[in-house]
Coordinates of C-alpha atoms (C1' of nucleotides) in Angstrom, one line a residue:
Chain I
M1 CA 117.5 85.5 169.3
F2 CA 121.2 85.5 169.4
N3 CA 122.3 82.3 167.7
T4 CA 121.2 81.6 164.0
R5 CA 124.6 80.7 163.0
T6 CA 126.0 77.8 161.4
K7 CA 128.4 76.0 162.9
I8 CA 132.4 75.3 160.0
K9 CA 131.5 71.8 160.4
T10 CA 128.0 71.6 158.3
L11 CA 129.1 75.1 157.0
L12 CA 132.2 72.7 155.4
A13 CA 130.4 70.5 154.1
Q14 CA 128.3 72.4 152.1
E15 CA 128.3 73.4 147.9
A16 CA 129.3 76.5 148.4
T17 CA 127.3 79.1 145.7
G18 CA 127.4 82.5 147.0
Q19 CA 124.9 81.8 150.0
E20 CA 124.1 83.9 152.9
V21 CA 126.2 82.5 156.3
I22 CA 126.7 83.5 159.5
V23 CA 129.3 82.1 161.1
M24 CA 130.5 81.8 164.7
G25 CA 133.8 81.2 166.9
W26 CA 137.9 82.4 167.2
V27 CA 140.6 83.5 165.6
R28 CA 143.0 81.0 165.3
S29 CA 145.6 82.8 162.8
F30 CA 144.6 86.6 161.1
R31 CA 147.6 86.6 157.7
N32 CA 147.9 89.3 155.0
N33 CA 144.8 91.7 156.9
Q34 CA 142.8 89.7 154.9
F35 CA 142.5 85.9 155.9
I36 CA 141.5 84.6 159.5
A37 CA 141.0 80.9 160.1
L38 CA 138.6 80.8 162.4
N39 CA 137.6 77.9 164.4
D40 CA 134.3 76.8 166.5
G41 CA 135.1 73.5 167.8
S42 CA 132.4 72.0 166.2
T43 CA 135.8 70.5 163.5
N44 CA 139.7 70.3 163.7
N45 CA 139.5 72.7 160.2
N46 CA 139.5 76.1 160.7
L47 CA 136.9 78.2 158.3
Q48 CA 138.5 80.4 156.5
I49 CA 137.3 84.2 156.5
V50 CA 138.6 86.3 153.8
T51 CA 138.0 90.9 154.5
E52 CA 138.2 92.6 151.3
L53 CA 140.9 95.5 151.9
G54 CA 139.2 98.1 152.5
L55 CA 136.2 96.5 154.4
L56 CA 137.3 96.7 157.8
D57 CA 138.5 99.9 159.7
E58 CA 141.9 100.4 161.1
N59 CA 139.6 99.7 164.3
T60 CA 138.5 97.0 164.1
L61 CA 140.9 95.9 162.2
K62 CA 143.9 96.1 164.9
R63 CA 141.1 94.3 167.2
I64 CA 141.1 89.7 165.0
T65 CA 143.8 89.0 167.5
T66 CA 144.9 85.2 167.0
G67 CA 141.6 84.1 170.9
A68 CA 139.1 86.7 169.8
S69 CA 136.1 85.9 168.7
L70 CA 134.0 86.6 165.9
K71 CA 130.5 87.1 164.5
V72 CA 131.2 87.0 160.5
V73 CA 128.0 87.7 158.4
G74 CA 129.0 86.7 154.3
E75 CA 129.2 84.5 151.5
L76 CA 130.1 80.6 151.4
I77 CA 131.8 80.5 148.2
P78 CA 134.6 77.6 146.5
S79 CA 138.2 79.4 147.9
L80 CA 140.4 81.1 144.8
G81 CA 143.7 79.8 147.3
K82 CA 144.7 77.0 147.0
G83 CA 144.9 75.2 150.6
Q84 CA 141.0 75.2 151.5
K85 CA 137.8 74.2 149.1
V86 CA 135.6 76.7 150.6
E87 CA 135.8 80.2 152.3
V88 CA 133.6 83.5 154.1
K89 CA 133.7 86.7 151.6
A90 CA 132.5 88.7 154.4
K91 CA 130.7 91.8 154.7
T92 CA 130.2 92.4 158.4
V93 CA 132.9 91.2 161.1
E94 CA 131.6 91.7 164.7
V95 CA 134.6 91.1 167.7
L96 CA 132.5 89.5 170.2
G97 CA 134.9 89.8 172.4
D98 CA 139.0 90.9 172.2
C99 CA 142.0 88.7 172.8
D100 CA 145.2 91.0 174.0
G101 CA 147.9 89.5 172.1
E102 CA 150.3 90.4 175.0
K103 CA 149.4 88.5 177.5
Y104 CA 147.3 85.8 175.8
P105 CA 148.6 82.7 176.8
L106 CA 148.1 80.4 173.7
Q107 CA 150.7 81.7 171.2
L108 CA 149.9 78.5 169.0
K109 CA 152.5 78.6 166.7
N110 CA 155.3 78.4 168.9
R111 CA 154.1 74.6 169.4
P112 CA 154.2 74.1 172.7
S113 CA 154.6 71.2 174.6
L114 CA 152.1 69.1 176.4
E115 CA 153.5 69.4 179.7
Y116 CA 153.1 74.0 179.7
L117 CA 149.4 73.2 178.1
R118 CA 148.9 71.3 181.7
E119 CA 149.2 74.4 183.2
V120 CA 146.9 76.1 180.9
A121 CA 143.9 73.4 181.4
H122 CA 141.3 76.3 181.4
L123 CA 142.6 76.9 177.4
R124 CA 143.8 74.0 175.7
F125 CA 140.5 73.0 174.4
R126 CA 141.2 75.4 171.6
T127 CA 144.3 73.5 170.0
N128 CA 144.2 71.2 167.5
T129 CA 145.4 68.2 169.6
F130 CA 143.3 68.4 173.1
G131 CA 140.4 69.7 169.9
A132 CA 140.0 65.7 169.1
V133 CA 140.8 64.3 172.2
F134 CA 137.9 65.2 173.7
R135 CA 135.0 65.7 171.0
V136 CA 136.7 62.0 170.4
R137 CA 136.5 61.7 174.2
H138 CA 133.1 62.8 174.5
S139 CA 131.9 60.3 171.0
L140 CA 133.8 57.4 173.4
A141 CA 132.0 58.0 176.5
F142 CA 128.9 58.4 174.0
A143 CA 129.3 55.0 172.9
V144 CA 129.2 53.5 176.1
H145 CA 125.3 54.7 177.4
K146 CA 124.5 53.3 173.9
F147 CA 126.3 50.2 173.7
F148 CA 124.2 48.8 177.3
N149 CA 121.1 50.9 176.2
D150 CA 120.5 49.0 173.4
K151 CA 121.5 46.0 175.5
G152 CA 119.0 46.4 177.6
F153 CA 121.2 47.3 180.7
V154 CA 119.5 50.0 183.3
Y155 CA 122.4 52.3 184.6
L156 CA 122.3 52.9 188.0
H157 CA 123.8 55.7 189.5
T158 CA 125.5 54.6 192.5
P159 CA 126.4 57.5 195.2
I160 CA 129.7 59.1 194.8
V161 CA 130.1 59.1 198.9
T162 CA 130.3 55.8 200.7
S163 CA 130.5 54.6 204.9
S164 CA 131.7 51.8 203.2
D165 CA 135.6 50.5 203.4
A166 CA 135.3 47.4 202.3
E167 CA 136.2 46.6 198.9
G168 CA 140.1 46.9 199.3
A169 CA 140.7 48.8 196.3
G170 CA 143.3 51.2 197.4
E171 CA 143.5 54.5 199.3
M172 CA 140.4 56.5 200.1
F173 CA 139.5 59.9 200.9
R174 CA 137.8 61.1 203.7
V175 CA 135.1 62.4 203.4
T176 CA 133.6 65.4 207.0
T177 CA 132.3 68.0 208.5
L178 CA 134.6 68.0 211.5
P179 CA 136.3 71.2 212.5
L180 CA 140.5 69.9 210.9
D181 CA 141.6 71.8 214.3
N182 CA 139.3 69.5 217.0
P183 CA 137.8 66.8 216.4
P184 CA 134.8 65.7 219.1
R185 CA 137.1 62.5 220.9
K186 CA 135.1 59.5 222.1
E187 CA 136.9 58.2 225.7
D188 CA 140.0 56.6 224.0
G189 CA 140.8 59.5 222.3
S190 CA 140.1 58.4 219.4
I191 CA 138.0 60.9 217.0
D192 CA 133.9 60.3 217.1
F193 CA 132.7 60.2 214.1
A194 CA 129.0 59.0 215.5
E195 CA 129.3 63.2 216.0
D196 CA 129.9 63.6 211.4
F197 CA 127.2 65.0 209.4
F198 CA 126.5 60.8 208.6
G199 CA 127.0 60.0 212.4
K200 CA 129.6 57.3 210.5
S201 CA 132.9 57.7 208.9
A202 CA 132.4 58.3 204.5
N203 CA 135.3 58.0 201.9
L204 CA 134.3 58.6 198.7
T205 CA 133.9 55.8 196.6
V206 CA 136.9 54.2 194.9
S207 CA 134.2 51.1 193.5
G208 CA 130.1 51.4 192.6
Q209 CA 130.6 47.2 192.3
L210 CA 128.8 46.2 195.1
E211 CA 125.7 48.6 194.9
G212 CA 126.0 47.3 191.4
E213 CA 125.6 44.3 192.1
L214 CA 122.8 45.1 194.1
G215 CA 121.0 46.0 191.0
A216 CA 121.8 43.2 188.9
M217 CA 120.2 40.5 191.4
A218 CA 116.9 42.9 190.0
F219 CA 117.6 44.8 186.8
S220 CA 119.1 41.4 185.4
D221 CA 121.8 43.3 184.2
I222 CA 123.0 46.9 185.0
Y223 CA 125.8 49.2 184.5
T224 CA 127.1 52.2 186.3
F225 CA 129.6 55.1 184.6
G226 CA 130.5 57.7 187.1
P227 CA 133.8 59.9 189.1
T228 CA 135.4 57.7 191.5
F229 CA 138.3 58.1 194.1
R230 CA 141.8 57.0 194.4
A231 CA 144.3 58.4 197.9
E232 CA 146.8 57.0 196.7
N233 CA 150.2 58.5 196.6
S234 CA 150.8 57.5 192.9
N235 CA 153.0 59.6 190.4
T236 CA 152.8 57.9 186.4
T237 CA 151.3 58.3 183.6
R238 CA 148.4 56.1 184.0
H239 CA 147.1 56.9 187.0
L240 CA 144.2 59.5 188.6
A241 CA 143.4 60.6 192.0
E242 CA 139.3 61.8 190.0
F243 CA 139.0 59.3 187.0
W244 CA 135.5 57.4 185.8
M245 CA 135.3 54.1 185.7
I246 CA 132.5 52.0 183.9
E247 CA 131.4 49.5 185.7
P248 CA 128.9 46.7 184.0
E249 CA 127.5 44.3 186.5
M250 CA 125.3 41.0 185.0
A251 CA 123.1 38.2 186.6
F252 CA 122.8 35.6 185.3
Y253 CA 126.7 35.7 183.6
D254 CA 129.3 33.1 183.8
I255 CA 133.6 34.3 183.4
E256 CA 133.0 33.6 180.2
D257 CA 130.4 35.4 178.8
N258 CA 131.8 38.5 180.8
M259 CA 134.3 37.8 178.5
N260 CA 132.4 38.5 175.5
L261 CA 130.8 41.6 176.4
A262 CA 133.7 43.5 177.5
E263 CA 135.9 42.3 174.7
E264 CA 132.6 43.4 172.6
F265 CA 131.8 46.7 174.3
I266 CA 135.6 47.4 173.6
R267 CA 134.8 46.8 169.9
Y268 CA 131.6 48.5 170.3
I269 CA 133.4 51.4 171.4
I270 CA 136.0 51.2 169.6
R271 CA 133.9 51.3 166.4
H272 CA 132.3 53.9 167.1
A273 CA 134.9 56.9 167.2
M274 CA 136.2 55.2 163.6
E275 CA 132.9 56.0 162.5
N276 CA 131.6 59.6 164.1
N277 CA 135.2 60.9 164.4
R278 CA 137.2 59.8 161.8
E279 CA 139.2 63.7 160.9
D280 CA 139.9 63.5 164.6
L281 CA 142.0 60.5 164.0
E282 CA 143.6 60.8 161.7
F283 CA 145.3 64.0 163.3
L284 CA 146.1 62.0 165.4
A285 CA 147.4 59.1 164.5
Q286 CA 149.6 62.0 163.0
R287 CA 150.7 64.5 165.5
L288 CA 151.7 60.8 167.2
A289 CA 152.8 59.6 164.2
E290 CA 155.4 62.8 164.7
E291 CA 156.1 62.3 168.5
E292 CA 157.5 58.8 167.6
K293 CA 160.2 60.6 165.2
Q294 CA 161.6 61.9 168.3
L295 CA 162.4 59.1 169.7
P296 CA 165.1 55.5 168.8
Q297 CA 163.6 52.9 166.2
D298 CA 163.4 50.5 168.9
K299 CA 161.1 52.3 170.5
R300 CA 158.1 53.3 168.4
S301 CA 155.3 51.4 167.5
E302 CA 154.6 48.7 164.4
M303 CA 151.4 50.4 163.5
G304 CA 150.1 53.6 163.7
L305 CA 147.2 54.9 165.7
I306 CA 144.4 53.7 162.8
E307 CA 146.2 50.2 161.7
K308 CA 146.3 49.4 165.8
L309 CA 142.5 50.2 166.4
E310 CA 141.5 48.8 163.3
F311 CA 143.6 45.0 164.9
V312 CA 141.2 45.7 167.5
L313 CA 138.8 45.9 165.9
N314 CA 139.7 42.2 163.9
N315 CA 141.0 39.9 165.9
N316 CA 140.1 38.5 168.6
F317 CA 141.6 39.4 171.8
E318 CA 144.4 36.5 173.0
R319 CA 143.0 34.4 176.2
I320 CA 145.0 32.6 178.1
T321 CA 144.8 31.8 181.7
Y322 CA 147.1 33.2 184.3
T323 CA 148.7 29.1 185.0
D324 CA 149.8 29.9 181.4
A325 CA 150.7 33.3 181.4
I326 CA 153.7 31.9 183.9
N327 CA 155.1 29.6 181.6
I328 CA 154.8 31.9 178.8
L329 CA 157.3 34.1 181.2
L330 CA 159.1 31.2 182.4
D331 CA 160.2 29.8 178.7
S332 CA 160.7 33.3 177.7
P333 CA 163.7 34.1 175.8
A334 CA 163.5 37.2 178.1
Y335 CA 163.2 35.6 181.3
K336 CA 166.2 32.8 180.6
K337 CA 168.7 35.9 179.2
K338 CA 166.8 37.3 183.1
K339 CA 165.2 40.7 181.3
F340 CA 162.9 40.6 184.2
Q341 CA 163.1 42.6 187.4
Y342 CA 160.7 40.6 188.9
E343 CA 160.3 37.3 189.9
V344 CA 158.3 34.9 188.0
K345 CA 157.0 32.1 189.6
W346 CA 153.6 30.7 190.1
G347 CA 151.6 32.9 192.7
I348 CA 153.0 36.2 192.3
D349 CA 150.6 39.6 190.9
L350 CA 152.1 40.3 187.2
Q351 CA 154.6 42.9 187.2
S352 CA 153.6 46.0 184.3
E353 CA 157.3 44.3 182.9
H354 CA 155.3 40.8 181.8
E355 CA 152.3 42.3 181.5
R356 CA 154.0 44.2 179.1
Y357 CA 156.3 41.2 177.8
L358 CA 152.7 39.3 177.2
V359 CA 150.7 41.9 175.0
E360 CA 153.7 43.9 173.4
K361 CA 156.3 41.0 172.9
H362 CA 153.9 37.9 172.9
F363 CA 150.5 37.9 172.0
K364 CA 151.1 41.9 170.5
K365 CA 147.9 42.0 170.8
P366 CA 145.0 42.4 173.7
V367 CA 145.2 39.3 176.5
I368 CA 142.6 38.1 179.4
V369 CA 144.4 36.8 181.5
T370 CA 142.3 34.2 183.7
G371 CA 142.4 32.0 187.1
Y372 CA 144.2 34.2 189.7
P373 CA 145.6 33.1 192.6
A374 CA 142.9 33.6 194.9
A375 CA 145.6 35.3 197.3
I376 CA 145.7 38.2 195.3
K377 CA 142.7 38.7 194.3
A378 CA 139.5 40.6 196.0
F379 CA 137.2 38.3 198.8
Y380 CA 134.0 38.5 196.2
M381 CA 135.8 36.6 193.4
R382 CA 134.4 33.3 192.6
M383 CA 136.6 29.9 193.9
N384 CA 137.1 28.3 190.8
D385 CA 137.5 23.8 192.0
D386 CA 140.4 23.7 191.5
G387 CA 140.3 25.5 195.3
K388 CA 143.3 27.4 194.4
T389 CA 142.7 29.8 191.9
V390 CA 139.5 32.2 191.5
A391 CA 137.5 33.3 188.6
A392 CA 138.8 35.9 187.7
M393 CA 139.6 38.2 184.4
D394 CA 142.1 41.0 183.2
I395 CA 141.8 42.7 179.6
L396 CA 145.5 44.4 178.5
A397 CA 146.2 46.8 176.8
P398 CA 149.5 47.8 174.3
G399 CA 150.8 50.5 176.1
I400 CA 148.3 51.0 178.5
G401 CA 148.6 47.6 180.6
E402 CA 145.4 46.9 182.6
I403 CA 142.9 48.5 181.2
V404 CA 139.9 46.1 182.5
G405 CA 139.4 44.2 185.5
G406 CA 136.4 41.6 186.3
S407 CA 134.9 38.2 187.2
Q408 CA 132.2 36.0 188.3
R409 CA 131.7 36.8 191.6
E410 CA 131.2 34.8 194.7
E411 CA 128.0 33.7 194.4
R412 CA 128.3 31.0 197.2
L413 CA 126.8 32.7 200.9
E414 CA 129.0 30.1 202.8
K415 CA 132.0 29.7 200.8
L416 CA 131.5 34.0 200.2
V417 CA 131.3 34.7 204.1
Q418 CA 134.2 32.1 204.8
R419 CA 136.6 34.3 202.1
M420 CA 135.4 38.0 204.2
E421 CA 136.9 35.9 207.2
D422 CA 140.3 35.1 205.7
M423 CA 140.6 38.0 204.5
H424 CA 139.4 40.5 207.7
V425 CA 136.3 42.1 205.4
P426 CA 134.1 43.6 208.2
V427 CA 131.1 40.6 207.9
D428 CA 128.6 42.4 210.3
E429 CA 128.7 46.0 208.1
M430 CA 128.3 43.8 204.8
Q431 CA 124.8 42.3 205.9
W432 CA 123.6 43.9 203.2
Y433 CA 126.1 43.1 200.4
L434 CA 125.5 39.3 202.4
D435 CA 121.3 39.1 201.8
T436 CA 122.5 39.5 197.1
R437 CA 123.7 36.4 198.6
R438 CA 120.2 34.8 201.0
Y439 CA 117.3 36.5 198.8
G440 CA 117.1 34.3 195.5
S441 CA 120.7 34.5 194.3
V442 CA 122.1 33.4 191.4
P443 CA 125.5 33.2 189.1
H444 CA 126.8 36.7 188.9
A445 CA 130.1 38.8 186.8
G446 CA 130.6 41.9 186.0
F447 CA 133.6 44.0 185.2
G448 CA 135.2 47.5 185.7
L449 CA 137.1 49.5 183.0
G450 CA 139.6 52.7 183.1
F451 CA 137.4 55.0 181.0
E452 CA 140.4 57.4 180.8
R453 CA 143.1 54.1 180.2
M454 CA 140.5 53.8 177.4
V455 CA 140.7 56.9 176.2
Q456 CA 144.2 56.6 176.1
F457 CA 144.5 53.7 173.8
V458 CA 141.9 55.2 171.6
T459 CA 144.2 58.3 171.2
G460 CA 147.3 57.8 171.3
M461 CA 148.5 60.3 174.6
G462 CA 151.5 59.0 176.8
N463 CA 149.9 61.0 179.6
I464 CA 146.5 60.1 181.1
R465 CA 146.8 63.9 182.8
D466 CA 146.3 64.3 179.1
V467 CA 142.6 63.1 178.1
I468 CA 140.6 64.6 180.9
P469 CA 139.6 68.0 180.9
F470 CA 141.2 68.8 184.7
A471 CA 143.7 66.7 186.7
R472 CA 143.3 66.2 189.9
T473 CA 146.9 64.1 190.8
P474 CA 149.1 64.3 193.8
K475 CA 150.2 68.2 194.8
N476 CA 147.8 69.4 192.0
C477 CA 143.6 70.5 191.6
E478 CA 144.1 74.1 190.4
F479 CA 140.7 74.9 188.3
Chain L
rU1 C1' 156.4 56.7 198.0
rC2 C1' 160.8 54.7 195.4
rC3 C1' 164.9 55.0 191.4
rC4 C1' 166.4 59.0 186.8
rG5 C1' 166.7 63.3 184.7
rA6 C1' 165.3 68.7 183.8
rA7 C1' 164.0 74.1 185.7
rU8 C1' 167.3 79.9 182.0
rA9 C1' 162.5 85.3 177.7
rG10 C1' 155.9 84.5 177.3
rC11 C1' 156.7 79.3 174.1
rU12 C1' 160.8 75.6 172.4
rC13 C1' 165.1 75.8 173.5
rA14 C1' 171.3 77.2 173.9
rG15 C1' 175.0 78.7 177.8
rC16 C1' 181.9 73.9 177.3
rU17 C1' 186.3 72.4 181.9
rG18 C1' 183.5 79.3 186.8
rG19 C1' 185.2 84.7 184.4
rU20 C1' 183.1 92.6 181.8
rU21 C1' 177.0 94.1 179.8
rA22 C1' 173.0 86.1 179.5
rG23 C1' 171.8 84.1 173.4
rA24 C1' 168.6 82.5 168.9
rG25 C1' 164.3 80.7 166.4
rC26 C1' 159.4 81.3 167.3
rA27 C1' 155.8 85.4 170.1
rU28 C1' 154.8 90.6 171.5
rC29 C1' 154.8 95.2 170.5
rU30 C1' 155.6 99.4 165.3
rG31 C1' 155.7 100.4 160.2
rA32 C1' 156.2 97.9 155.2
rC33 C1' 154.0 95.1 151.3
rU34 C1' 149.3 92.6 149.8
rG35 C1' 145.0 85.5 147.7
rU36 C1' 147.8 84.9 152.5
rU37 C1' 147.7 78.8 154.1
rA38 C1' 153.5 77.8 160.2
rA39 C1' 152.6 84.8 155.2
rU40 C1' 157.5 87.6 154.3
rC41 C1' 160.6 92.0 154.9
rA42 C1' 163.0 95.6 158.9
rG43 C1' 162.8 97.6 163.7
rA44 C1' 161.7 97.5 169.2
rG45 C1' 160.6 95.9 173.5
rG46 C1' 161.7 91.9 177.1
rG47 C1' 165.2 88.4 182.2
rU48 C1' 166.0 88.1 190.3
rC49 C1' 169.5 81.6 185.4
rG50 C1' 162.6 77.4 190.6
rC51 C1' 163.8 79.3 195.9
rU52 C1' 167.4 78.8 200.4
rG53 C1' 171.7 78.4 201.9
rG54 C1' 177.3 76.8 200.4
rU55 C1' 182.3 77.4 198.4
rU56 C1' 185.0 80.9 195.7
rC57 C1' 188.9 87.7 194.0
rA58 C1' 184.4 85.7 191.1
rA59 C1' 178.1 81.3 191.1
rG60 C1' 173.6 80.7 185.2
rU61 C1' 177.6 77.3 185.4
rC62 C1' 180.0 73.5 191.3
rC63 C1' 177.9 71.7 196.4
rA64 C1' 173.7 71.5 199.7
rG65 C1' 169.1 71.3 201.6
rC66 C1' 164.1 72.0 199.3
rU67 C1' 160.0 73.0 196.1
rU68 C1' 157.5 71.8 191.3
rC69 C1' 157.5 68.9 186.2
rG70 C1' 158.7 64.9 183.4
rG71 C1' 160.6 59.6 182.2
rG72 C1' 160.4 54.4 185.0
rA73 C1' 159.2 51.7 189.4
rG74 C1' 155.2 50.3 192.8
rC75 C1' 150.2 50.8 194.5
rC76 C1' 146.1 49.6 190.9
rA77 C1' 141.2 51.5 186.8

RNA sequence: UCCCGAAUAGCUCAGCUGGUUAGAGCAUCUGACUGUUAAUCAGAGGGUCGCUGGUUCAAGUCCAGCUUCGGGAGCCA
């Protein structure tokens, strides 16, 4: 058995009584031919390994370079130096893997930029920032499952490859095995997808919601948590071509139940990270604070990262209707001073600048907007009694914008079919979906939460490409 | 896709209104030192100035196109 080591996170919490320990990890720095800062990814804190002069031969000393991997056997003792509580006095040091200093792209003392690290994304996990980000990401993902599991939701795996293009959530990636240079064609010259692998045109999913509704009609409460794809040519700090989405769907829920669940859910996973990743979050808060020092005073956030998260835990989200939102905007000093680039009037879709104003200037906390005009929302959203608005809800977060989009679904068959026809959704292809409304239809609701945007919110990272291990964006599919 | 900005050493950046051999800090390598904490000290190596074309006696510097990156907008989660 090779792995008899103790992880560094565990060792740093132990009482140092000179007990023998085995540690393995990667060299972060090597000072004075004597002091190795070793990291194994279990925590951002390094373990100091002390090698007494003369312990190691010349050759081994030369091989202990930044990035090299080591196996160290030694005694855990109280540190003689000031920077750390405990350290390991080495008995043996074995280089497991060499790391050529001339070629290694990560020399951390250079404080490489986030942009540069994106180019070496295969190595960036070894930095403090990305170590913290991806431990927090893991923790949030774990909390997602724990939250829903504890409430009795069924984790339903909706398909990645679909033939349905009804959701209209965006441009889709086509999945095909047809030859690109010479596809089979029908008599009218169009491509004959009957000859394709699935016998019809297929795409990568843009949402698991419709399939999720099928599950909710049997299990009552389900959720999906999986990759989602949009072939939009979006070049922003908050869009990816491949991202992870959480989509719960609940039978016997109305729009208010839906909002309550979403709010409880967001608080739960943030609290989980706060309780389990405190050190990483404090490191990220520090990083963010230093980054913001570069900004002019008026661009800096009023709250630090930790305060912001605590604020979200301790304050209810503001709930307003779309109509209220429009009225607040029309009454705002920003509107009167003509600060908005886009027109404000009932019926428009809220623009980024409007959402930012509501969230960051007016309420200064997350806001849930409900009751959007039917014309600007998807076909499956339930029509309100006014005949003009639908039971939709968006949760807007400071700095990120829309983090959740959800609705109570239209459970009445005739109204749903009418909406589909009005919005040119192919009713014939959607009979399987309409069956839910034919056979024991019930009021139900659900929402979608973009996981990476949540990770951005919790870690304070400004660019969504820095919160997913390997970002897929237009013109970029490395690694 | 649109608007703005950027691209100079492995990294982070200087390089002014065009003018000899393109600089700094860090990293790397060599040596010294040895309880260091972004260790310190001395020395060395390292560049097709993103690509293509143009203007000019002369282009890292000016112009055009392209590529990539960053910020903002749209689309959205």
